[in-house]
Amino acid sequence: MASDGGRKQFWKRSGAKVPGSIQHVYGAQHPPFDPLLHGTLIKPGSKPPTTPVKLKKVSTFQEFESNTSDAWDLGDDDDELLAIAAENLNTEVVMETAHKVIQNHSKLQEQHKFQEEHLQEEKQEEFAQLSSVACGDNRLVKSVSEGHTSSSLDNASENSSMQRSQSLPQTSILPLTSGTAEFSTSVTPALTEREASRLDKFKQLLAGPNTDLDELRKLSWSGIPKRVRPIAWKLLSGYLPANVDRRESTLQRKRKEYFAFVEQYYDSRNDENHQDTYRQIHIDIPRMSPEVLRLQPKVTEIFERILFIWAIRHPASGYVQGINDLVTPFFVVFICEYIEEEEVENFDVSSLPEEVLQNIEADSYWCMSKLLDGIQDNYTFAQPGIQKKVRMLEELVSRIDEQVHRHLDQHEVKYLQFAFRWMNNLLMREVPLRCTIRLWDTYQSEPEGFSHFHLYVCAAFLVRWRKEILEEKDFQELLIFLQNLPTVHWGNEDISVLLAEAYRLKFAFADAPNHYKK
């Protein structure tokens, strides 16, 4: 362990102040400060890595890549937990129920994994043979030799194809050559029975003259179907009223108001007192994710307007790096209201009519503004909101997993060095965009989701990697791992389990403030 003098010399050489001290906010209006970029990567005495560092293979959550159902939608578990949320039950009952959800998910993993492997084998056979023969017991024959030598192959080909299509889950399959036209080649996967049932519940709830927002929050907590997510997000964020008759007039008024701001303020972006703000926005937009979307000139133009108008209208904070990421989920979700593409990130935004793009732009601005209203202290001078949340995260982790906390402390890894970005970007740089959108379904359904509940999600996220963290015995390796967590293959099921654990932690600690203190 390095001495205190060595640590001070390290921070002095790196040009960064000691994490945890009050810093100038980094961004357009103040000198840039990002603890992730200034001297946090190399420990005193260590040589910079000359070759890329390979991350350790992670097997726990990446095994969840099977076609599983939502961890909060395995039956009645979600209803049970939401009922608990409405009642004042003791902590033991709540934690036991949350554990039950996670355990149910774990029990089904092996079954789903087997089914996934079975499905992959079938798809390979389809591609290789283009057909297969059904046995007497309705099981598919997978042997290539049997398929070629069977005398009844020609006569049974059509029936075999129908049986195979019925035996597979209702998802899109690999396109095959001509002669197998009866197989589905739809880009959009068919809904499962459970997904269709959930979609019907949302449609029924949204069809009434006045949407019950409490019921919408309960239903949305465990995920919102893609088809109704745009309207659900607008309602949950407070952008649209619950009354159906007032929605269209509200949309027209707010969209008109936004473009009045654009007309009034946007031309001032080149003024001397606004040049720094606009320049920083222009620099940050190409750093956003996903890459294909951010490189489209039309998207850049829209994002620049949204961020500049927000900065001008919120002088207490102005524009700060990190806010640019918060536009993306709204923008992508609201595009889905007008297109049928499954992969929105690769969609050519300029192909949409100008009026549609204006609607998406205005809606994204107002919903992002609603979000930032609840966490604006994250972006004011010295970013006190983020510094406070990082301290709370450290205290919480020391209570829920003391071994992980001591390991980080032993190797002099400061929470500010990795968790600053978790708070500043709401984990958007740590998980794929599809996971961020699923995460925000719950955040918008949870009271103070982006500010208070996010703390418990970050705690669960850190402890999720305890095995890998404890295996790392070096400051540099630990920091590299924590800043580059292997979540590229994560899906909705991984986020659902993460939220289940965060939900359990919230009930265990939210009403017990003394748990934060030693």
Coordinates of C-alpha atoms in Angstrom, one line a residue:
M1 CA 0.0 0.0 0.0
A2 CA 1.4 3.4 -1.0
S3 CA 2.1 5.9 1.8
D4 CA 0.1 9.0 2.3
G5 CA 3.0 11.0 0.9
G6 CA 3.1 8.8 -2.2
R7 CA -0.6 9.3 -2.8
K8 CA -0.3 13.1 -2.5
Q9 CA 2.6 13.1 -5.0
F10 CA 0.5 11.0 -7.3
W11 CA -2.4 13.4 -7.3
K12 CA 0.0 16.4 -7.6
R13 CA 1.7 14.9 -10.6
S14 CA -1.6 14.0 -12.3
G15 CA -2.9 17.5 -12.0
A16 CA -6.2 16.4 -10.3
K17 CA -7.4 17.2 -6.8
V18 CA -7.9 14.5 -4.3
P19 CA -11.3 12.8 -5.0
G20 CA -14.0 13.8 -2.6
S21 CA -13.0 17.4 -2.3
I22 CA -15.1 20.2 -3.8
Q23 CA -14.3 20.6 -7.4
H24 CA -15.2 23.2 -10.1
V25 CA -18.0 21.8 -12.3
Y26 CA -16.6 20.6 -15.5
G27 CA -18.3 21.6 -18.7
A28 CA -18.8 24.7 -20.8
Q29 CA -19.0 27.3 -18.0
H30 CA -16.1 26.1 -15.8
P31 CA -12.7 24.6 -16.3
P32 CA -13.2 20.9 -17.3
F33 CA -12.9 18.5 -14.4
D34 CA -13.5 14.8 -14.9
P35 CA -12.0 12.4 -12.3
L36 CA -12.2 9.7 -14.9
L37 CA -9.8 11.5 -17.2
H38 CA -7.3 13.2 -14.8
G39 CA -4.7 11.0 -13.2
T40 CA -6.9 8.3 -11.8
L41 CA -5.6 5.4 -14.0
I42 CA -1.9 5.0 -13.1
K43 CA -0.9 4.2 -9.6
P44 CA 2.5 5.6 -8.3
G45 CA 5.3 3.4 -9.3
S46 CA 3.3 1.6 -12.0
K47 CA 4.2 1.7 -15.6
P48 CA 1.5 2.6 -18.1
P49 CA 0.2 -0.5 -20.0
T50 CA 1.8 -0.8 -23.4
T51 CA -0.7 -3.4 -24.6
P52 CA -4.5 -3.5 -24.3
V53 CA -5.6 -5.1 -21.0
K54 CA -7.9 -8.0 -21.5
L55 CA -10.8 -8.2 -19.2
K56 CA -11.6 -11.4 -17.4
K57 CA -14.3 -13.5 -18.8
V58 CA -17.5 -13.0 -16.9
S59 CA -19.9 -15.9 -16.8
T60 CA -22.6 -15.0 -14.2
F61 CA -24.8 -12.5 -16.0
Q62 CA -23.7 -13.2 -19.5
E63 CA -25.3 -16.6 -19.1
F64 CA -28.6 -14.9 -18.9
E65 CA -28.5 -14.3 -22.7
S66 CA -31.2 -16.9 -23.2
N67 CA -34.7 -16.0 -24.2
T68 CA -36.0 -15.7 -20.7
S69 CA -39.0 -13.8 -19.5
D70 CA -38.7 -10.7 -17.4
A71 CA -37.5 -11.5 -13.9
W72 CA -40.3 -9.5 -12.6
D73 CA -42.8 -11.1 -14.8
L74 CA -42.5 -14.8 -14.0
G75 CA -46.1 -15.1 -12.8
D76 CA -47.5 -13.4 -9.8
D77 CA -44.2 -12.2 -8.4
D78 CA -44.5 -8.7 -9.7
D79 CA -48.0 -8.3 -8.4
E80 CA -46.9 -9.6 -5.0
L81 CA -44.0 -7.1 -4.7
L82 CA -46.1 -4.2 -6.0
A83 CA -48.7 -5.0 -3.4
I84 CA -46.0 -5.0 -0.7
A85 CA -44.9 -1.6 -1.9
A86 CA -48.4 -0.3 -1.2
E87 CA -48.5 -1.7 2.3
N88 CA -46.4 -1.1 5.4
L89 CA -44.9 -4.6 5.9
N90 CA -41.8 -5.4 7.9
T91 CA -38.4 -5.6 6.1
E92 CA -38.0 -9.4 6.5
V93 CA -41.1 -10.1 4.5
V94 CA -40.1 -7.7 1.8
M95 CA -36.6 -9.1 1.4
E96 CA -37.9 -12.7 1.5
T97 CA -40.3 -11.9 -1.4
A98 CA -37.6 -10.1 -3.4
H99 CA -35.3 -13.1 -2.9
K100 CA -38.1 -15.3 -4.1
V101 CA -38.2 -13.4 -7.4
I102 CA -34.4 -13.8 -7.9
Q103 CA -34.5 -17.4 -7.0
N104 CA -37.3 -18.2 -9.3
H105 CA -35.3 -16.6 -12.1
S106 CA -32.2 -18.6 -11.2
K107 CA -34.2 -21.9 -11.2
L108 CA -35.4 -21.3 -14.7
Q109 CA -32.0 -20.4 -16.1
E110 CA -30.9 -23.9 -16.7
Q111 CA -34.2 -24.7 -18.4
H112 CA -34.0 -21.6 -20.6
K113 CA -30.3 -22.3 -21.4
F114 CA -31.2 -25.8 -22.5
Q115 CA -34.0 -24.5 -24.7
E116 CA -31.8 -21.9 -26.3
E117 CA -29.1 -24.5 -27.1
H118 CA -31.9 -26.8 -28.5
L119 CA -33.2 -23.9 -30.6
Q120 CA -29.7 -23.1 -32.0
E121 CA -29.2 -26.7 -33.0
E122 CA -32.6 -26.7 -34.8
K123 CA -31.7 -23.5 -36.7
Q124 CA -28.4 -24.9 -37.8
E125 CA -30.2 -28.0 -39.1
E126 CA -32.7 -25.8 -40.9
F127 CA -29.9 -24.0 -42.7
A128 CA -28.0 -27.1 -43.5
Q129 CA -30.9 -29.4 -44.5
L130 CA -33.7 -26.9 -45.3
S131 CA -36.1 -29.5 -43.9
S132 CA -36.4 -32.3 -41.3
V133 CA -38.6 -35.3 -40.5
A134 CA -41.0 -35.5 -37.6
C135 CA -40.7 -38.7 -35.5
G136 CA -43.8 -40.6 -34.2
D137 CA -43.4 -39.0 -30.8
N138 CA -43.4 -35.5 -32.4
R139 CA -39.7 -34.9 -31.7
L140 CA -37.6 -33.5 -34.5
V141 CA -35.0 -35.7 -36.2
K142 CA -31.7 -33.9 -36.0
S143 CA -29.5 -36.5 -37.8
V144 CA -28.4 -35.4 -41.2
S145 CA -27.8 -38.9 -42.4
E146 CA -31.3 -40.0 -41.3
G147 CA -32.7 -37.0 -43.1
H148 CA -31.0 -38.0 -46.3
T149 CA -31.7 -41.7 -46.1
S150 CA -35.3 -41.6 -45.1
S151 CA -37.5 -42.9 -47.9
S152 CA -40.5 -40.8 -46.7
L153 CA -38.6 -37.4 -46.8
D154 CA -40.2 -36.1 -50.0
N155 CA -43.7 -37.0 -48.9
A156 CA -43.4 -35.6 -45.4
S157 CA -41.5 -32.4 -46.3
E158 CA -44.5 -30.1 -46.1
N159 CA -45.9 -31.5 -42.9
S160 CA -42.4 -31.5 -41.3
S161 CA -42.0 -27.8 -42.0
M162 CA -45.3 -27.0 -40.4
Q163 CA -44.5 -29.1 -37.3
R164 CA -41.1 -27.4 -37.0
S165 CA -42.6 -23.9 -37.2
Q166 CA -45.1 -24.8 -34.4
S167 CA -42.4 -26.3 -32.2
L168 CA -40.2 -23.2 -32.1
P169 CA -40.8 -20.2 -29.8
Q170 CA -42.6 -17.3 -31.5
T171 CA -39.5 -15.3 -32.5
S172 CA -38.0 -14.5 -35.8
I173 CA -35.8 -17.2 -37.3
L174 CA -33.0 -17.4 -39.8
P175 CA -34.2 -16.6 -43.4
L176 CA -34.1 -19.8 -45.5
T177 CA -33.8 -20.4 -49.2
S178 CA -36.8 -20.7 -51.5
G179 CA -38.9 -23.8 -50.9
T180 CA -39.4 -23.0 -47.2
A181 CA -41.6 -19.9 -47.6
E182 CA -43.8 -21.1 -44.8
F183 CA -41.2 -20.2 -42.3
S184 CA -41.5 -16.8 -40.7
T185 CA -38.9 -14.2 -41.9
S186 CA -40.5 -11.2 -40.1
V187 CA -38.0 -8.7 -38.7
T188 CA -40.1 -8.0 -35.7
P189 CA -40.4 -11.0 -33.3
A190 CA -43.9 -12.2 -32.5
L191 CA -45.1 -11.5 -29.0
T192 CA -45.2 -14.3 -26.5
E193 CA -48.4 -15.0 -24.7
R194 CA -47.2 -13.2 -21.6
E195 CA -46.0 -10.2 -23.6
A196 CA -49.3 -10.0 -25.5
S197 CA -51.1 -10.1 -22.1
R198 CA -49.0 -7.3 -20.7
L199 CA -49.5 -5.2 -23.8
D200 CA -53.3 -5.7 -23.5
K201 CA -53.2 -4.5 -19.9
F202 CA -51.4 -1.3 -21.0
K203 CA -53.8 -0.7 -23.8
Q204 CA -56.8 -1.1 -21.6
L205 CA -55.3 1.3 -19.0
L206 CA -54.4 3.9 -21.6
A207 CA -57.7 3.6 -23.4
G208 CA -59.8 5.3 -20.7
P209 CA -60.7 9.0 -20.7
N210 CA -58.4 9.6 -17.6
T211 CA -55.4 7.4 -17.2
D212 CA -54.8 6.2 -13.6
L213 CA -51.1 7.3 -13.2
D214 CA -50.6 5.2 -10.0
E215 CA -51.8 2.1 -11.9
L216 CA -49.6 3.0 -14.8
R217 CA -46.5 3.3 -12.5
K218 CA -47.3 -0.1 -11.0
L219 CA -47.7 -1.7 -14.4
S220 CA -44.6 0.0 -15.9
W221 CA -42.2 -0.9 -13.0
S222 CA -41.5 -4.3 -14.5
G223 CA -41.0 -2.9 -18.1
I224 CA -43.1 -1.2 -20.7
P225 CA -43.9 -2.8 -24.1
K226 CA -42.2 -1.1 -26.9
R227 CA -45.4 -0.2 -28.7
V228 CA -46.8 1.9 -25.9
R229 CA -43.6 3.1 -24.4
P230 CA -43.7 6.6 -26.1
I231 CA -47.1 7.5 -24.6
A232 CA -46.3 5.9 -21.3
W233 CA -43.0 7.8 -20.9
K234 CA -44.7 11.1 -21.7
L235 CA -47.4 10.4 -19.1
L236 CA -44.9 9.2 -16.4
S237 CA -42.6 12.1 -16.9
G238 CA -45.5 14.6 -16.4
Y239 CA -45.2 16.0 -19.9
L240 CA -48.7 14.9 -20.9
P241 CA -51.9 15.2 -18.7
A242 CA -53.8 12.1 -17.6
N243 CA -56.9 13.4 -19.3
V244 CA -57.1 12.1 -22.9
D245 CA -59.0 15.1 -24.2
R246 CA -56.3 17.5 -23.1
R247 CA -53.4 15.7 -24.6
E248 CA -53.5 16.9 -28.2
S249 CA -53.8 20.5 -27.2
T250 CA -51.0 20.1 -24.7
L251 CA -48.7 18.6 -27.3
Q252 CA -49.5 21.4 -29.8
R253 CA -48.9 24.1 -27.1
K254 CA -45.6 22.7 -25.8
R255 CA -44.2 22.0 -29.2
K256 CA -45.0 25.5 -30.3
E257 CA -43.5 26.9 -27.1
Y258 CA -40.2 25.0 -27.7
F259 CA -39.8 26.3 -31.2
A260 CA -40.5 29.8 -30.0
F261 CA -37.5 29.3 -27.7
V262 CA -35.4 28.1 -30.7
E263 CA -36.4 31.2 -32.7
Q264 CA -35.6 33.4 -29.8
Y265 CA -32.3 32.0 -28.5
Y266 CA -30.6 29.7 -31.0
D267 CA -29.2 32.4 -33.2
S268 CA -27.3 33.7 -30.1
R269 CA -25.1 30.5 -30.0
N270 CA -22.3 32.4 -31.8
D271 CA -22.5 35.4 -29.4
E272 CA -19.4 35.9 -27.3
N273 CA -21.1 35.0 -24.0
H274 CA -22.5 31.8 -25.4
Q275 CA -19.7 30.5 -27.6
D276 CA -18.1 28.4 -24.9
T277 CA -21.4 26.6 -24.2
Y278 CA -22.2 25.9 -27.8
R279 CA -18.6 24.8 -28.5
Q280 CA -18.7 22.3 -25.6
I281 CA -22.0 20.9 -26.8
H282 CA -20.6 20.5 -30.3
I283 CA -17.6 18.6 -29.0
D284 CA -19.6 16.3 -26.7
I285 CA -22.3 15.1 -29.1
P286 CA -19.9 12.9 -31.2
R287 CA -19.0 11.2 -28.0
M288 CA -22.5 9.9 -27.4
S289 CA -23.8 6.4 -28.0
P290 CA -24.9 4.7 -30.2
E291 CA -22.2 5.5 -32.8
V292 CA -24.4 5.1 -36.0
L293 CA -27.1 7.4 -34.6
R294 CA -24.7 10.1 -33.4
L295 CA -22.9 10.4 -36.7
Q296 CA -26.0 11.4 -38.6
P297 CA -25.9 15.1 -39.3
K298 CA -29.6 15.5 -38.7
V299 CA -29.3 14.0 -35.3
T300 CA -26.4 16.2 -34.4
E301 CA -28.4 19.3 -35.5
I302 CA -31.4 18.3 -33.3
F303 CA -29.3 17.5 -30.3
E304 CA -27.4 20.7 -30.5
R305 CA -30.6 22.7 -30.5
I306 CA -32.1 20.8 -27.6
L307 CA -29.0 21.1 -25.4
F308 CA -28.3 24.7 -26.2
I309 CA -31.9 25.8 -25.5
W310 CA -31.9 23.9 -22.2
A311 CA -28.6 25.5 -21.2
I312 CA -29.8 29.0 -22.0
R313 CA -33.0 28.5 -20.0
H314 CA -31.2 27.0 -17.0
P315 CA -28.4 29.5 -16.2
A316 CA -28.0 28.1 -12.6
S317 CA -26.2 25.1 -14.1
G318 CA -25.8 25.9 -17.8
Y319 CA -24.6 23.0 -19.9
V320 CA -22.5 20.4 -18.2
Q321 CA -20.9 17.3 -19.8
G322 CA -23.1 14.3 -19.2
I323 CA -26.4 16.1 -19.9
N324 CA -25.9 15.3 -23.6
D325 CA -26.3 11.6 -22.9
L326 CA -29.7 12.1 -21.2
V327 CA -31.4 13.2 -24.5
T328 CA -30.7 9.9 -26.3
P329 CA -33.1 7.5 -24.6
F330 CA -36.0 10.0 -25.1
F331 CA -35.1 10.6 -28.7
V332 CA -34.8 6.9 -29.5
V333 CA -38.1 6.0 -27.7
F334 CA -40.0 8.8 -29.4
I335 CA -38.7 7.8 -32.9
C336 CA -40.4 4.4 -32.3
E337 CA -43.8 6.1 -32.3
Y338 CA -43.4 6.7 -36.0
I339 CA -41.4 3.7 -37.4
E340 CA -41.5 0.0 -37.3
E341 CA -37.8 -0.7 -37.3
E342 CA -36.5 -3.1 -34.7
E343 CA -33.0 -1.6 -34.5
V344 CA -33.7 2.2 -34.1
E345 CA -30.0 2.9 -33.7
N346 CA -29.4 2.1 -37.4
F347 CA -32.4 4.0 -38.7
D348 CA -31.8 6.9 -41.1
V349 CA -33.4 9.7 -39.2
S350 CA -33.4 12.1 -42.2
S351 CA -35.9 9.9 -44.0
L352 CA -38.6 11.0 -41.6
P353 CA -40.8 14.0 -42.6
E354 CA -39.7 17.3 -41.1
E355 CA -42.9 17.7 -39.1
V356 CA -42.3 14.4 -37.4
L357 CA -38.7 15.3 -36.6
Q358 CA -39.9 18.5 -35.0
N359 CA -42.4 16.7 -32.9
I360 CA -39.7 14.2 -31.7
E361 CA -37.3 17.1 -31.0
A362 CA -39.8 19.1 -28.9
D363 CA -41.0 16.0 -27.0
S364 CA -37.4 15.0 -26.2
Y365 CA -36.6 18.5 -24.9
W366 CA -39.5 18.7 -22.5
C367 CA -39.2 15.2 -21.2
M368 CA -35.4 15.7 -20.6
S369 CA -36.2 18.9 -18.8
K370 CA -38.6 17.1 -16.5
L371 CA -36.0 14.6 -15.7
L372 CA -33.3 17.2 -15.0
D373 CA -35.7 19.2 -12.8
G374 CA -35.3 16.3 -10.2
I375 CA -31.5 16.0 -10.4
Q376 CA -30.4 19.5 -11.2
D377 CA -28.1 19.7 -8.2
N378 CA -26.0 17.1 -10.0
Y379 CA -25.0 19.8 -12.5
T380 CA -24.8 23.1 -10.6
F381 CA -21.5 24.6 -9.5
A382 CA -19.2 21.9 -7.9
Q383 CA -21.9 19.3 -8.7
P384 CA -22.9 18.8 -5.0
G385 CA -25.6 16.3 -5.9
I386 CA -23.1 13.9 -7.4
Q387 CA -20.6 14.2 -4.7
K388 CA -23.2 13.6 -2.0
K389 CA -24.5 10.5 -3.9
V390 CA -21.0 9.1 -4.3
R391 CA -20.5 9.4 -0.5
M392 CA -23.8 7.7 0.1
L393 CA -22.9 4.9 -2.2
E394 CA -19.6 4.3 -0.4
E395 CA -21.4 4.2 3.0
L396 CA -24.1 1.9 1.6
V397 CA -21.7 -0.6 0.1
S398 CA -19.7 -0.6 3.3
R399 CA -22.9 -1.9 5.0
I400 CA -24.1 -4.4 2.4
D401 CA -20.7 -5.9 1.4
E402 CA -17.9 -4.9 3.7
Q403 CA -15.5 -7.3 2.0
V404 CA -15.8 -5.5 -1.3
H405 CA -15.6 -2.1 0.4
R406 CA -12.4 -3.1 2.3
H407 CA -10.9 -4.5 -0.9
L408 CA -11.3 -1.2 -2.7
D409 CA -10.0 0.7 0.2
Q410 CA -7.0 -1.6 0.6
H411 CA -6.0 -0.9 -3.0
E412 CA -6.7 2.8 -2.7
V413 CA -9.5 2.9 -5.2
K414 CA -11.7 5.8 -4.5
Y415 CA -15.4 5.6 -5.3
L416 CA -15.3 9.0 -7.0
Q417 CA -12.9 7.5 -9.6
F418 CA -15.6 5.1 -11.0
A419 CA -18.9 6.1 -9.5
F420 CA -18.8 9.7 -10.6
R421 CA -19.7 8.7 -14.1
W422 CA -22.4 6.3 -12.8
M423 CA -24.1 9.3 -11.2
N424 CA -23.3 11.9 -13.8
N425 CA -24.6 9.7 -16.8
L426 CA -27.1 7.6 -14.9
L427 CA -25.2 4.4 -15.9
M428 CA -25.7 5.1 -19.6
R429 CA -22.0 4.6 -20.3
E430 CA -21.9 1.3 -18.3
V431 CA -24.8 -0.6 -20.1
P432 CA -26.1 -0.8 -23.7
L433 CA -28.8 1.7 -24.7
R434 CA -31.4 -1.0 -24.8
C435 CA -30.7 -1.7 -21.1
T436 CA -30.8 2.0 -20.3
I437 CA -34.3 2.3 -21.8
R438 CA -35.5 -0.7 -19.8
L439 CA -33.9 0.8 -16.7
W440 CA -35.7 4.1 -17.3
D441 CA -39.1 2.3 -17.4
T442 CA -38.6 1.6 -13.8
Y443 CA -36.9 4.9 -12.9
Q444 CA -40.0 6.8 -14.2
S445 CA -42.3 4.5 -12.3
E446 CA -40.4 4.8 -9.0
P447 CA -40.8 7.9 -6.7
E448 CA -37.5 9.9 -7.2
G449 CA -36.3 7.1 -9.4
F450 CA -33.5 9.1 -11.1
S451 CA -32.2 10.5 -7.8
H452 CA -33.0 8.3 -4.9
F453 CA -33.6 4.8 -6.4
H454 CA -30.6 5.2 -8.7
L455 CA -28.4 5.0 -5.6
Y456 CA -29.6 1.5 -4.8
V457 CA -29.2 0.4 -8.4
C458 CA -25.6 1.6 -8.4
A459 CA -25.0 -0.3 -5.1
A460 CA -26.5 -3.5 -6.6
F461 CA -24.5 -2.9 -9.8
L462 CA -21.2 -2.7 -7.9
V463 CA -21.8 -5.7 -5.7
R464 CA -22.9 -7.7 -8.8
W465 CA -19.2 -7.7 -9.7
R466 CA -17.9 -8.7 -6.3
K467 CA -16.2 -11.9 -7.5
E468 CA -14.3 -10.1 -10.3
I469 CA -13.4 -7.2 -8.0
L470 CA -12.0 -9.5 -5.3
E471 CA -9.9 -11.3 -7.8
E472 CA -8.2 -8.1 -8.9
K473 CA -5.1 -7.4 -6.7
D474 CA -3.9 -4.2 -8.3
F475 CA -5.0 -0.6 -8.3
Q476 CA -4.7 -0.2 -12.0
E477 CA -6.4 -3.4 -12.9
L478 CA -9.3 -2.7 -10.5
L479 CA -9.8 0.7 -11.9
I480 CA -9.7 -0.5 -15.5
F481 CA -12.2 -3.2 -14.8
L482 CA -14.6 -0.8 -12.9
Q483 CA -14.5 1.7 -15.8
N484 CA -15.0 -0.9 -18.5
L485 CA -17.4 -3.4 -17.1
P486 CA -18.3 -6.3 -19.5
T487 CA -22.0 -5.6 -20.0
V488 CA -22.1 -5.4 -23.8
H489 CA -24.2 -8.5 -24.1
W490 CA -26.6 -7.5 -21.3
G491 CA -30.4 -7.6 -22.0
N492 CA -33.6 -6.9 -20.2
E493 CA -33.4 -9.9 -18.0
D494 CA -30.1 -8.7 -16.6
I495 CA -31.5 -5.3 -15.8
S496 CA -34.6 -6.9 -14.2
V497 CA -32.5 -8.9 -11.8
L498 CA -30.4 -5.8 -11.0
L499 CA -33.6 -3.9 -10.3
A500 CA -34.9 -6.7 -8.1
E501 CA -31.7 -6.5 -6.0
A502 CA -31.9 -2.7 -5.8
Y503 CA -35.6 -3.0 -4.8
R504 CA -34.6 -5.3 -1.9
L505 CA -31.8 -2.9 -0.8
K506 CA -34.1 0.0 -0.9
F507 CA -36.6 -1.7 1.5
A508 CA -33.8 -2.7 3.8
F509 CA -32.1 0.7 4.0
A510 CA -34.3 3.5 2.8
D511 CA -36.3 3.6 6.1
A512 CA -33.2 3.0 8.2
P513 CA -30.9 6.1 7.8
N514 CA -28.7 4.9 10.7
H515 CA -27.6 2.1 8.4
Y516 CA -25.6 4.7 6.5
K517 CA -23.6 5.7 9.5
K518 CA -20.9 3.7 11.3

